[in-house]
Coordinates of C-alpha atoms in Angstrom, one line a residue:
M4 CA 27.5 -54.0 -21.0
Q5 CA 23.8 -54.0 -21.5
T6 CA 23.4 -52.4 -18.0
M7 CA 25.7 -49.6 -19.0
I8 CA 23.9 -49.0 -22.3
K9 CA 20.6 -48.9 -20.4
K10 CA 21.9 -46.3 -17.9
L11 CA 23.2 -44.2 -20.8
C12 CA 19.8 -44.3 -22.5
I13 CA 18.1 -43.2 -19.3
V14 CA 20.5 -40.3 -18.9
L15 CA 20.1 -39.3 -22.6
A16 CA 16.3 -39.5 -22.3
G17 CA 16.4 -37.3 -19.2
W18 CA 18.6 -34.8 -21.0
L19 CA 16.2 -34.7 -24.0
M20 CA 13.3 -34.2 -21.7
L21 CA 14.9 -31.2 -20.0
S22 CA 15.8 -29.8 -23.4
N23 CA 12.2 -30.1 -24.6
V24 CA 10.9 -28.4 -21.4
Y25 CA 12.7 -25.2 -22.5
A26 CA 12.4 -25.7 -26.2
A27 CA 10.2 -22.5 -26.7
E28 CA 11.9 -19.3 -27.7
L29 CA 11.1 -16.1 -25.9
P30 CA 9.9 -13.3 -28.2
A31 CA 12.6 -10.7 -28.8
T32 CA 10.4 -7.6 -28.9
L33 CA 8.9 -7.8 -25.3
A34 CA 8.7 -4.6 -23.4
W35 CA 9.4 -5.7 -19.8
Q36 CA 7.7 -3.8 -17.0
T37 CA 8.0 -3.6 -13.2
N38 CA 6.7 -1.3 -10.5
N39 CA 8.9 -0.2 -7.6
E40 CA 7.6 3.4 -7.8
D41 CA 4.3 3.2 -6.0
P42 CA 4.2 4.3 -2.3
I43 CA 4.6 1.8 0.4
F44 CA 1.5 1.2 2.6
A45 CA 3.1 -0.5 5.6
S46 CA 4.5 1.4 8.5
P47 CA 8.3 1.6 9.1
N48 CA 7.4 1.7 12.8
A49 CA 6.1 -1.8 12.7
K50 CA 7.8 -4.3 15.1
R51 CA 8.3 -8.0 14.5
G52 CA 7.3 -10.5 17.1
G53 CA 4.4 -11.5 19.3
V54 CA 1.4 -13.7 18.9
L55 CA -2.0 -12.8 17.3
N56 CA -4.7 -14.7 19.1
S57 CA -7.8 -15.2 17.0
W58 CA -10.6 -17.7 16.5
L59 CA -12.7 -19.8 14.1
L60 CA -16.4 -20.6 14.4
S61 CA -15.7 -24.2 13.2
F62 CA -12.8 -26.4 12.4
P63 CA -12.1 -26.8 8.6
L64 CA -13.0 -30.0 6.9
T65 CA -9.8 -30.0 4.9
F66 CA -6.5 -28.2 4.5
R67 CA -6.8 -28.4 0.7
T68 CA -7.7 -25.3 -1.2
V69 CA -9.4 -27.1 -4.0
G70 CA -11.7 -30.1 -4.2
P71 CA -14.6 -31.2 -2.0
D72 CA -15.2 -29.2 1.2
S73 CA -12.4 -26.8 0.6
N74 CA -14.4 -23.6 0.0
T75 CA -14.6 -22.5 3.6
S76 CA -13.5 -19.3 5.5
F77 CA -10.4 -21.0 6.7
R78 CA -9.2 -21.6 3.1
S79 CA -8.2 -17.9 2.9
F80 CA -5.5 -18.4 5.6
I81 CA -3.8 -20.8 3.2
L82 CA -4.8 -19.4 -0.2
E83 CA -3.8 -15.8 0.7
N84 CA -0.5 -17.1 2.1
Q85 CA 0.3 -18.4 -1.4
L86 CA 1.7 -15.6 -3.5
G87 CA 1.0 -15.3 -7.2
L88 CA 3.1 -13.8 -10.0
Y89 CA 2.1 -10.3 -9.0
T90 CA -0.5 -8.6 -6.8
L91 CA -2.2 -5.2 -7.1
H92 CA -1.3 -2.1 -5.1
P93 CA -4.2 -1.4 -2.8
E94 CA -4.3 2.3 -3.6
T95 CA -3.0 2.8 -7.1
E96 CA -4.5 -0.5 -8.3
R97 CA -1.4 -1.1 -10.4
P98 CA 0.4 -4.4 -10.5
I99 CA 3.4 -4.8 -8.1
P100 CA 5.9 -7.6 -7.9
A101 CA 5.2 -10.8 -5.9
L102 CA 6.9 -14.0 -7.2
A103 CA 7.7 -12.2 -10.5
T104 CA 9.9 -9.2 -10.7
H105 CA 9.0 -8.2 -14.3
W106 CA 6.1 -8.8 -16.7
A107 CA 5.4 -8.1 -20.3
F108 CA 2.3 -8.2 -22.6
G109 CA 2.4 -10.3 -25.8
D110 CA 1.3 -9.0 -29.2
D111 CA -1.6 -11.6 -29.3
D112 CA -3.6 -9.8 -26.6
K113 CA -3.7 -13.2 -24.8
T114 CA -0.3 -13.8 -23.3
M115 CA 1.7 -12.3 -20.5
Y116 CA 5.4 -13.1 -19.9
F117 CA 7.1 -13.2 -16.5
K118 CA 10.5 -13.2 -14.9
L119 CA 10.5 -15.0 -11.6
N120 CA 12.5 -13.7 -8.6
P121 CA 15.4 -16.1 -8.4
A122 CA 15.2 -15.8 -4.6
A123 CA 11.7 -17.1 -4.4
Q124 CA 11.4 -20.3 -2.4
W125 CA 8.8 -22.7 -1.1
S126 CA 8.5 -22.9 2.7
D127 CA 10.4 -26.1 2.6
G128 CA 13.4 -24.4 1.0
T129 CA 12.8 -25.6 -2.5
P130 CA 13.3 -22.9 -5.2
V131 CA 10.2 -21.7 -7.0
T132 CA 10.6 -22.3 -10.7
S133 CA 8.6 -22.0 -13.9
E134 CA 7.9 -25.8 -13.7
D135 CA 5.7 -25.1 -10.6
F136 CA 3.5 -23.0 -12.8
V137 CA 3.4 -25.6 -15.6
F138 CA 2.4 -28.1 -13.0
A139 CA -0.3 -25.8 -11.6
L140 CA -2.0 -25.9 -14.9
K141 CA -1.8 -29.6 -15.1
M142 CA -3.0 -30.0 -11.6
M143 CA -6.0 -27.7 -11.9
R144 CA -7.1 -29.5 -15.1
S145 CA -6.8 -32.9 -13.5
E146 CA -10.1 -34.7 -12.6
V147 CA -8.4 -36.2 -9.5
I148 CA -8.7 -32.9 -7.6
R149 CA -12.5 -33.1 -8.1
A150 CA -12.9 -29.4 -8.7
P151 CA -15.1 -28.7 -11.8
W152 CA -14.8 -25.0 -11.5
Y153 CA -11.0 -25.1 -11.6
N154 CA -11.0 -27.8 -14.3
N155 CA -13.1 -25.5 -16.5
Y156 CA -11.3 -22.2 -15.6
F157 CA -7.8 -23.7 -16.3
S158 CA -9.1 -25.2 -19.6
E159 CA -11.0 -22.2 -21.0
E160 CA -9.8 -19.1 -19.3
I161 CA -6.1 -20.1 -18.9
V162 CA -5.2 -22.3 -21.8
D163 CA -1.4 -22.6 -21.7
V164 CA 1.7 -22.1 -19.5
T165 CA 5.1 -22.1 -21.2
A166 CA 8.4 -22.4 -19.4
F167 CA 11.3 -20.7 -21.3
D168 CA 13.9 -21.4 -18.6
K169 CA 13.8 -21.9 -14.8
H170 CA 12.8 -18.3 -14.1
T171 CA 11.0 -17.2 -17.3
L172 CA 7.5 -18.3 -18.3
S173 CA 4.3 -17.2 -20.1
V174 CA 0.6 -17.6 -19.3
T175 CA -1.9 -17.5 -22.0
A176 CA -5.6 -16.7 -21.8
G177 CA -8.3 -18.5 -23.8
S178 CA -9.4 -15.3 -25.6
A179 CA -8.0 -11.9 -26.5
K180 CA -8.4 -9.4 -23.6
S181 CA -7.4 -5.9 -22.7
P182 CA -4.2 -5.5 -20.6
R183 CA -6.4 -4.7 -17.5
E184 CA -8.4 -7.9 -18.0
L185 CA -5.3 -10.0 -18.6
L186 CA -4.1 -8.8 -15.2
N187 CA -7.5 -9.9 -13.8
T188 CA -7.1 -13.3 -15.4
L189 CA -3.5 -14.4 -15.5
G190 CA -2.2 -13.8 -11.9
L191 CA -1.4 -17.5 -11.6
A192 CA -0.2 -19.0 -8.3
P193 CA 2.2 -21.9 -8.5
Q194 CA 1.7 -25.4 -7.1
P195 CA 4.6 -27.3 -5.6
A196 CA 5.5 -29.8 -8.3
H197 CA 7.9 -31.6 -6.0
F198 CA 5.2 -32.2 -3.4
Y199 CA 2.0 -33.3 -5.1
E200 CA 1.4 -36.5 -7.1
L201 CA -1.8 -36.5 -9.1
T202 CA -3.1 -39.9 -8.1
D203 CA -6.6 -41.2 -8.0
D204 CA -6.7 -40.8 -4.2
W205 CA -5.5 -37.2 -4.4
V206 CA -8.5 -35.8 -2.4
R207 CA -8.1 -38.2 0.5
R208 CA -4.3 -38.3 0.4
Y209 CA -3.9 -34.6 0.7
N210 CA -6.9 -33.8 2.8
W211 CA -4.8 -32.8 5.8
A212 CA -1.5 -32.4 4.1
Q213 CA 0.5 -29.2 4.9
A214 CA 1.6 -28.3 1.4
P215 CA 4.6 -25.9 1.0
V216 CA 3.7 -22.3 0.5
T217 CA 5.4 -19.2 -0.8
G218 CA 4.1 -16.8 1.8
A219 CA 5.5 -15.8 5.2
Y220 CA 3.6 -18.3 7.4
V221 CA 3.4 -22.1 7.7
I222 CA 1.0 -24.2 9.7
D223 CA 2.7 -25.2 12.9
K224 CA 0.5 -26.9 15.5
V225 CA -2.8 -28.6 14.8
K226 CA -5.2 -29.9 17.4
R227 CA -8.0 -31.5 15.3
G228 CA -11.3 -29.9 16.0
R229 CA -9.8 -27.5 18.5
S230 CA -7.1 -25.2 17.1
I231 CA -4.6 -24.4 14.4
S232 CA -1.5 -22.2 14.7
F233 CA 0.8 -20.7 12.1
K234 CA 4.4 -19.6 12.6
R235 CA 6.3 -16.9 10.8
L236 CA 9.3 -18.0 8.7
D237 CA 12.3 -15.9 10.0
D238 CA 14.2 -16.4 6.8
W239 CA 11.2 -15.8 4.5
W240 CA 12.5 -15.1 1.1
G241 CA 10.3 -12.0 0.7
N242 CA 11.4 -10.2 3.9
D243 CA 13.3 -7.4 2.0
L244 CA 11.0 -6.9 -0.9
K245 CA 9.8 -3.3 -1.1
Y246 CA 6.1 -4.0 -0.7
Y247 CA 6.6 -6.7 1.9
R248 CA 8.9 -4.9 4.3
H249 CA 7.3 -4.1 7.7
R250 CA 4.5 -6.6 7.0
F251 CA 3.4 -10.0 8.4
N252 CA 4.9 -8.9 11.7
V253 CA 3.6 -11.4 14.3
D254 CA 5.6 -14.5 14.9
E255 CA 2.6 -16.7 15.5
I256 CA -1.1 -16.8 14.6
R257 CA -3.2 -18.9 16.9
L258 CA -6.7 -19.8 15.8
N259 CA -8.9 -21.5 18.5
V260 CA -12.2 -23.0 17.5
V261 CA -15.0 -21.2 19.5
R262 CA -18.4 -22.4 18.1
D263 CA -20.4 -19.6 19.6
M264 CA -19.8 -15.9 18.9
N265 CA -21.0 -14.8 22.3
I266 CA -18.5 -17.1 24.0
A267 CA -15.8 -15.9 21.6
Y268 CA -16.6 -12.3 22.6
R269 CA -16.2 -13.2 26.3
H270 CA -12.8 -14.6 25.5
F271 CA -12.0 -11.3 23.7
L272 CA -13.0 -9.2 26.8
R273 CA -10.7 -11.4 28.9
G274 CA -7.8 -10.8 26.6
N275 CA -7.6 -14.3 25.2
I276 CA -8.5 -13.0 21.7
D277 CA -6.7 -9.8 20.5
T278 CA -9.1 -8.4 17.9
F279 CA -12.8 -8.8 17.2
G280 CA -15.0 -7.8 14.3
L281 CA -18.0 -5.6 15.3
V282 CA -19.7 -5.1 12.0
L283 CA -22.9 -6.5 13.6
P284 CA -24.9 -3.5 14.8
E285 CA -26.0 -5.0 18.0
W286 CA -22.4 -5.7 18.9
W287 CA -21.1 -2.3 18.0
H288 CA -23.9 -0.4 19.7
D289 CA -24.8 -2.6 22.7
K290 CA -21.7 -4.6 23.7
T291 CA -19.0 -2.0 23.9
D292 CA -19.9 -0.3 27.2
T293 CA -17.7 -2.4 29.4
P294 CA -14.8 -1.6 31.7
E295 CA -12.3 -2.7 29.1
Y296 CA -13.6 0.0 26.7
R297 CA -14.2 2.6 29.3
N298 CA -10.7 2.2 30.7
G299 CA -9.1 2.5 27.2
L300 CA -7.8 -1.0 27.2
I301 CA -9.8 -1.8 24.0
N302 CA -10.0 0.6 21.1
R303 CA -12.7 0.8 18.4
I304 CA -12.4 1.8 14.8
W305 CA -15.1 2.3 12.0
F306 CA -13.1 2.2 8.8
Y307 CA -14.8 2.8 5.4
N308 CA -13.4 1.1 2.4
D309 CA -13.9 1.4 -1.3
M310 CA -14.0 -2.1 -2.8
P311 CA -16.3 -4.6 -4.5
H312 CA -18.7 -6.5 -2.3
G313 CA -20.0 -9.9 -3.0
A314 CA -23.6 -10.9 -3.1
Q315 CA -25.4 -11.2 0.3
G316 CA -29.0 -12.5 0.3
F317 CA -31.2 -15.5 -0.4
H318 CA -30.1 -18.0 -3.0
L319 CA -33.2 -19.9 -4.1
N320 CA -32.7 -23.5 -5.3
T321 CA -34.7 -23.9 -8.5
A322 CA -34.4 -27.7 -8.3
H323 CA -37.0 -27.7 -5.6
P324 CA -40.4 -28.2 -7.2
R325 CA -42.1 -25.2 -5.5
L326 CA -39.2 -22.9 -6.4
S327 CA -39.0 -24.0 -10.0
D328 CA -41.9 -21.5 -10.7
V329 CA -40.7 -18.0 -11.3
R330 CA -44.0 -16.6 -10.0
V331 CA -43.3 -18.2 -6.6
R332 CA -39.8 -16.9 -6.5
K333 CA -41.0 -13.3 -7.3
G334 CA -43.7 -13.7 -4.7
I335 CA -41.2 -14.7 -2.1
A336 CA -39.1 -11.6 -2.9
H337 CA -42.1 -9.3 -2.4
A338 CA -42.9 -11.1 0.9
L339 CA -39.6 -10.3 2.5
N340 CA -39.5 -7.0 4.3
M341 CA -35.8 -6.3 4.1
Q342 CA -36.3 -2.6 4.8
R343 CA -37.8 -3.3 8.2
M344 CA -34.9 -5.6 9.0
L345 CA -32.4 -2.9 8.0
D346 CA -34.2 -0.2 10.0
T347 CA -34.7 -2.2 13.2
I348 CA -32.4 -5.0 13.9
L349 CA -29.6 -3.5 11.8
R350 CA -30.1 0.0 13.2
G351 CA -29.8 1.6 9.8
D352 CA -26.1 0.8 9.7
Y353 CA -26.3 -1.4 6.6
E354 CA -27.5 -0.5 3.1
R355 CA -29.9 -2.5 0.8
M356 CA -28.2 -4.4 -2.0
N357 CA -30.1 -4.3 -5.3
T358 CA -28.0 -6.6 -7.5
F359 CA -25.8 -9.7 -7.3
G360 CA -22.8 -7.9 -5.9
V361 CA -21.8 -4.2 -5.9
G362 CA -18.8 -1.9 -6.4
Y363 CA -17.8 -2.8 -9.9
G364 CA -18.6 0.5 -11.5
D365 CA -20.1 0.3 -15.0
F366 CA -20.4 -3.5 -14.7
I367 CA -23.3 -3.0 -12.3
D368 CA -26.7 -1.9 -13.7
P369 CA -27.9 1.0 -11.4
D370 CA -31.4 0.7 -12.7
I371 CA -32.0 -2.7 -11.2
R372 CA -33.9 -2.3 -7.9
A373 CA -34.5 -5.1 -5.5
R374 CA -38.2 -6.1 -5.2
N375 CA -39.8 -4.2 -2.4
F376 CA -42.1 -5.6 0.3
D377 CA -45.6 -5.7 -1.1
I378 CA -48.1 -8.0 0.5
K379 CA -50.7 -7.6 -2.2
R380 CA -48.3 -8.3 -5.1
A381 CA -46.8 -11.3 -3.3
R382 CA -50.3 -12.8 -2.8
E383 CA -51.1 -12.1 -6.5
L384 CA -48.0 -14.0 -7.6
F385 CA -48.6 -16.9 -5.3
A386 CA -52.2 -17.1 -6.5
Q387 CA -51.0 -17.2 -10.1
A388 CA -48.9 -20.2 -9.2
G389 CA -51.9 -21.9 -7.6
Y390 CA -51.4 -21.0 -4.0
N391 CA -54.7 -19.3 -3.4
Q392 CA -56.2 -21.2 -0.4
Q393 CA -55.9 -20.0 3.2
G394 CA -54.3 -22.7 5.4
P395 CA -53.6 -22.9 9.2
G396 CA -52.0 -19.7 10.6
G397 CA -52.8 -17.8 7.4
I398 CA -50.2 -19.7 5.3
L399 CA -51.2 -20.2 1.7
R400 CA -51.5 -23.6 0.0
N401 CA -52.5 -25.0 -3.3
G402 CA -55.2 -27.5 -4.3
A403 CA -52.8 -30.4 -3.7
G404 CA -52.3 -29.3 -0.1
D405 CA -48.8 -28.0 -0.6
S406 CA -48.1 -25.1 1.8
M407 CA -46.3 -21.9 0.7
S408 CA -43.2 -22.4 2.9
L409 CA -39.5 -21.8 2.4
A410 CA -36.8 -23.5 4.5
V411 CA -33.9 -21.1 5.0
T412 CA -30.4 -22.6 5.7
Y413 CA -27.9 -20.2 7.4
T414 CA -24.8 -20.6 9.4
T415 CA -24.5 -17.6 11.8
Q416 CA -26.4 -17.5 15.1
E417 CA -26.5 -13.7 15.1
H418 CA -28.5 -13.7 11.9
T419 CA -31.4 -15.5 13.6
S420 CA -33.0 -12.2 14.8
R421 CA -32.7 -10.7 11.3
L422 CA -34.4 -13.7 9.7
A423 CA -37.0 -13.8 12.5
I424 CA -38.1 -10.3 11.5
L425 CA -38.5 -11.5 7.9
R426 CA -40.4 -14.5 9.0
E427 CA -42.8 -12.4 11.0
E428 CA -43.5 -10.1 8.1
A429 CA -43.7 -12.9 5.5
R430 CA -46.6 -14.5 7.3
K431 CA -48.7 -11.4 6.3
A432 CA -48.2 -12.5 2.7
G433 CA -49.0 -16.1 3.4
L434 CA -45.4 -17.3 3.4
D435 CA -44.0 -19.5 6.1
L436 CA -40.2 -19.1 6.6
Q437 CA -38.6 -22.1 8.3
L438 CA -35.3 -21.1 9.8
N439 CA -32.6 -23.8 9.7
L440 CA -29.3 -22.8 11.6
V441 CA -26.5 -25.2 10.8
D442 CA -22.8 -25.2 11.9
G443 CA -20.6 -23.1 9.6
A444 CA -18.6 -25.7 7.6
T445 CA -21.4 -28.3 7.7
G446 CA -24.0 -25.8 6.6
F447 CA -21.9 -24.5 3.7
K448 CA -21.2 -28.1 2.6
A449 CA -25.0 -28.7 2.6
M450 CA -25.4 -25.6 0.4
L451 CA -22.7 -26.7 -2.0
E452 CA -24.4 -30.1 -2.2
K453 CA -27.7 -28.3 -3.1
K454 CA -29.5 -29.7 0.0
H455 CA -31.1 -26.4 0.7
Q456 CA -34.3 -24.6 -0.5
A457 CA -33.0 -21.2 0.3
A458 CA -29.4 -20.4 1.3
W459 CA -28.9 -17.2 3.3
L460 CA -25.2 -16.2 2.9
G461 CA -22.8 -13.6 1.6
W462 CA -19.9 -14.1 -0.8
G463 CA -16.6 -12.3 -0.5
G464 CA -16.0 -9.6 -3.1
G465 CA -12.9 -9.7 -5.2
G466 CA -11.4 -9.4 -8.7
L467 CA -11.5 -6.4 -11.0
Y468 CA -14.8 -7.6 -12.6
P469 CA -17.8 -9.6 -11.5
Q470 CA -17.6 -13.4 -11.9
Y471 CA -20.7 -15.2 -13.2
W472 CA -19.8 -18.6 -14.7
E473 CA -19.4 -20.3 -11.3
F474 CA -22.7 -19.0 -10.0
F475 CA -25.0 -19.1 -13.0
H476 CA -23.8 -21.3 -15.8
S477 CA -25.7 -24.5 -16.4
A478 CA -22.4 -26.4 -16.4
N479 CA -22.5 -26.0 -12.6
A480 CA -26.1 -26.8 -12.1
D481 CA -27.3 -30.1 -10.5
K482 CA -23.8 -30.9 -9.4
P483 CA -22.4 -31.0 -5.9
Q484 CA -19.4 -28.8 -4.8
T485 CA -20.2 -26.0 -7.2
N486 CA -21.2 -22.4 -6.4
N487 CA -24.3 -22.5 -8.6
L488 CA -26.5 -22.7 -5.4
F489 CA -29.5 -21.7 -7.5
N490 CA -29.2 -24.9 -9.7
I491 CA -30.1 -22.6 -12.5
S492 CA -29.9 -23.8 -16.1
D493 CA -30.9 -21.0 -18.5
Q494 CA -29.8 -20.8 -22.1
Q495 CA -30.0 -17.1 -22.2
L496 CA -27.7 -16.8 -19.2
D497 CA -25.3 -19.4 -20.7
T498 CA -25.0 -17.4 -23.9
L499 CA -24.4 -14.1 -22.1
I500 CA -21.9 -15.7 -19.8
A501 CA -20.0 -17.3 -22.7
D502 CA -19.8 -14.0 -24.5
Y503 CA -18.8 -12.2 -21.3
R504 CA -15.8 -14.5 -20.8
I505 CA -14.4 -14.0 -24.3
T506 CA -15.2 -10.3 -25.0
M507 CA -12.1 -8.1 -25.1
D508 CA -13.6 -4.6 -25.2
L509 CA -14.3 -3.4 -21.7
D510 CA -17.3 -1.3 -22.7
D511 CA -18.9 -4.4 -24.4
K512 CA -18.0 -6.5 -21.4
A513 CA -19.6 -4.1 -19.0
E514 CA -22.8 -4.1 -21.1
L515 CA -22.8 -7.9 -21.1
S516 CA -22.4 -7.8 -17.3
R517 CA -25.4 -5.5 -17.0
K518 CA -27.5 -7.9 -19.2
I519 CA -26.5 -10.8 -17.1
Q520 CA -27.6 -8.9 -14.0
R521 CA -30.9 -8.0 -15.6
R522 CA -31.5 -11.7 -16.6
V523 CA -30.7 -12.8 -13.0
D524 CA -33.2 -10.2 -11.8
E525 CA -35.8 -11.5 -14.3
L526 CA -35.4 -15.1 -13.1
A527 CA -35.7 -13.9 -9.4
I528 CA -33.3 -16.6 -8.3
F529 CA -31.4 -14.2 -6.0
I530 CA -33.1 -12.0 -3.5
P531 CA -30.6 -9.2 -2.5
G532 CA -30.0 -8.5 1.2
Y533 CA -27.7 -5.8 2.2
Q534 CA -24.2 -4.4 1.7
V535 CA -21.7 -3.1 4.3
P536 CA -19.2 -0.6 2.9
Y537 CA -16.9 -0.6 5.9
T538 CA -15.2 -2.7 8.5
R539 CA -15.8 -2.1 12.2
E540 CA -13.4 -3.7 14.7
A541 CA -12.3 -3.7 18.3
Y542 CA -8.8 -4.4 19.3
W543 CA -6.7 -4.4 22.4
R544 CA -4.6 -1.3 22.7
Y545 CA -1.3 -3.2 22.2
V546 CA -2.3 -4.2 18.7
K547 CA -1.0 -1.4 16.5
L548 CA -2.0 -0.1 13.1
P549 CA -0.2 2.2 10.6
D550 CA -1.0 5.9 10.7
T551 CA -3.3 5.4 7.7
K552 CA -5.0 2.5 9.6
G553 CA -5.7 0.6 6.4
T554 CA -5.9 0.9 2.6
R555 CA -8.7 1.7 0.1
H556 CA -9.2 -2.0 -0.4
S557 CA -8.8 -3.3 3.1
P558 CA -11.7 -5.7 4.0
S559 CA -10.3 -6.0 7.5
L560 CA -7.6 -4.1 9.3
F561 CA -6.3 -7.2 11.2
W562 CA -6.1 -9.8 8.4
P563 CA -2.6 -11.4 8.8
M564 CA -2.1 -12.8 5.3
E565 CA -1.5 -11.2 1.9
G566 CA -5.0 -10.4 0.7
A567 CA -6.4 -10.8 -2.8
P568 CA -6.5 -9.5 -5.5
Y569 CA -5.1 -6.4 -3.6
S570 CA -2.2 -6.6 -1.3
T571 CA -3.7 -5.4 2.0
G572 CA -3.0 -7.8 4.8
G573 CA -0.4 -8.1 7.5
L574 CA 0.0 -4.3 8.3
F575 CA -0.6 -4.5 12.1
W576 CA 1.9 -5.4 14.8
I577 CA 2.0 -6.2 18.5
D578 CA 3.6 -3.7 20.9
E579 CA 5.0 -6.2 23.5
A580 CA 6.0 -3.5 26.0
L581 CA 2.6 -2.0 25.9
K582 CA 1.0 -5.4 26.1
K583 CA 2.7 -6.1 29.5
E584 CA 1.5 -2.7 30.8
V585 CA -2.1 -3.4 29.6
K586 CA -2.1 -6.9 30.9
S587 CA -0.8 -5.8 34.4
G588 CA -4.4 -4.8 35.3
K589 CA -3.3 -1.4 36.6
A590 CA -3.1 0.6 33.4
R591 CA -5.8 3.1 32.4
F592 CA -6.0 5.1 29.2
E593 CA -8.4 7.5 27.4
P594 CA -11.0 5.5 25.4
E595 CA -10.4 5.6 21.7
L596 CA -13.1 5.5 19.0
E597 CA -12.0 6.4 15.5
I598 CA -14.2 6.8 12.4
D599 CA -12.1 6.9 9.3
E600 CA -14.0 8.1 6.2
T601 CA -11.0 8.6 3.9
W602 CA -12.3 6.1 1.4
R603 CA -16.1 6.6 1.9
T604 CA -18.1 6.7 -1.3
T605 CA -21.6 6.1 0.0
A606 CA -24.0 8.9 1.0
Q607 CA -23.1 10.8 4.2

């Protein structure tokens, strides 16, 4: 009898728990919206099938997308294969359905409501429900994932997720925002509640776990240190959605690790790799006069886009004693002859960046100009900081014998010649640049752990507005695995960033953004490098693109996944019949070089 009573109590407790999950009442006055009117941007001529052969410079340190060592280039293959509630149309910039079919804005200027597509499934066949979004909030707040940025964002920027039923939920921001900014903040992606357990060993336990996803691809074969492949889900739940038809066309994506770009390019010329980025000027200008190009087997395209670009340049670690002095940091900026690098090694193809990121309209201060190369000014600033004695090789030093040197950590071999130009010129100002090339994943880990003096790298652009908290707030200083590579802790920046995060009026927010940029410029912690307002790519003729080639917001024309925050990826396909002809060794075609300036906004 006692056993029966116990079982009844368990059942009753479970029923009460389920009842409480959906206890909230949905507001009755919501004005539901959707968007099935915007033009499609994929080609109806696209064909399913085939394999995309691509490559990675290094094998990832984890398959996790959060936590230690997760912030690598490979993460995008997983993260952008995980759909959110909605995405943004790459030309109209309006929201379009993803996991949600409809959305509505609450009266509090903080909350958005969503109706999930009942057909949405995880890759293991489990339905996507509102509980997966509730769990996402819990997971991202948990200390076991060891991800301070996510802990903070999902505590201060996203403060609540409410499930009204299995397919209806709301997401609430931490402060009132305009509808546009709510769209920038609340596009939450779910986490599979049926898969993860938030245990103390979460980081180790899930380091190589292949978590279920909501996108069209799943990891298939893994050869640790050598290769990773993805396979297309034939019965993917999103196959027939308007904005996903004719996309994600290849059946398999093969990523082989090739640790040298020159070797990778030889693989490309042999047809072992299908597409190759040629943004690097020396590659575009000097390495495309081969039989494969002359015989029309490989095409080239120079495609201008119109999108935000992340910051590219020197990130100075203020925790280093020498770099704690703003006069030294400003002196270093004046000792770097960026313009000579742009005019010579980079063939004038790139443009100088002046601020921490570009392409965000009024959120960027156009009056900020990067410090120019000025030997006299650099030496004056070094002298003010005590470095006024001439040492061996003309390098300045102070009375204690400390030399004016800067160790530069970077991860791309092809950047060595660029930095060598800067090193040569910097010696004229008494500065010794010490170049430290480190393998991609290992090098970026060293940067995140703040083991650098100067980090030379570029961040991906994204979002509707610039992000500052992760890069400049003191909460992320002197901590490993954060993006504050500057180790900057500045009260003025903290106050501006705090106001920026909660300000609702977009004009006021833009003004705060400009103030943040001016303060970053005053502190001289970031030395801007350059920007590249286009993608340049080579591809074997059998890889096909839509007639429009790409979208306004396409960072790459051959990205196989969704893209973020704009839906831009998976537009290409493989023409198998043409591939056989091309691979026969007998085919010849007219060479093709296309320059598409449809979305060009920079000076002609």
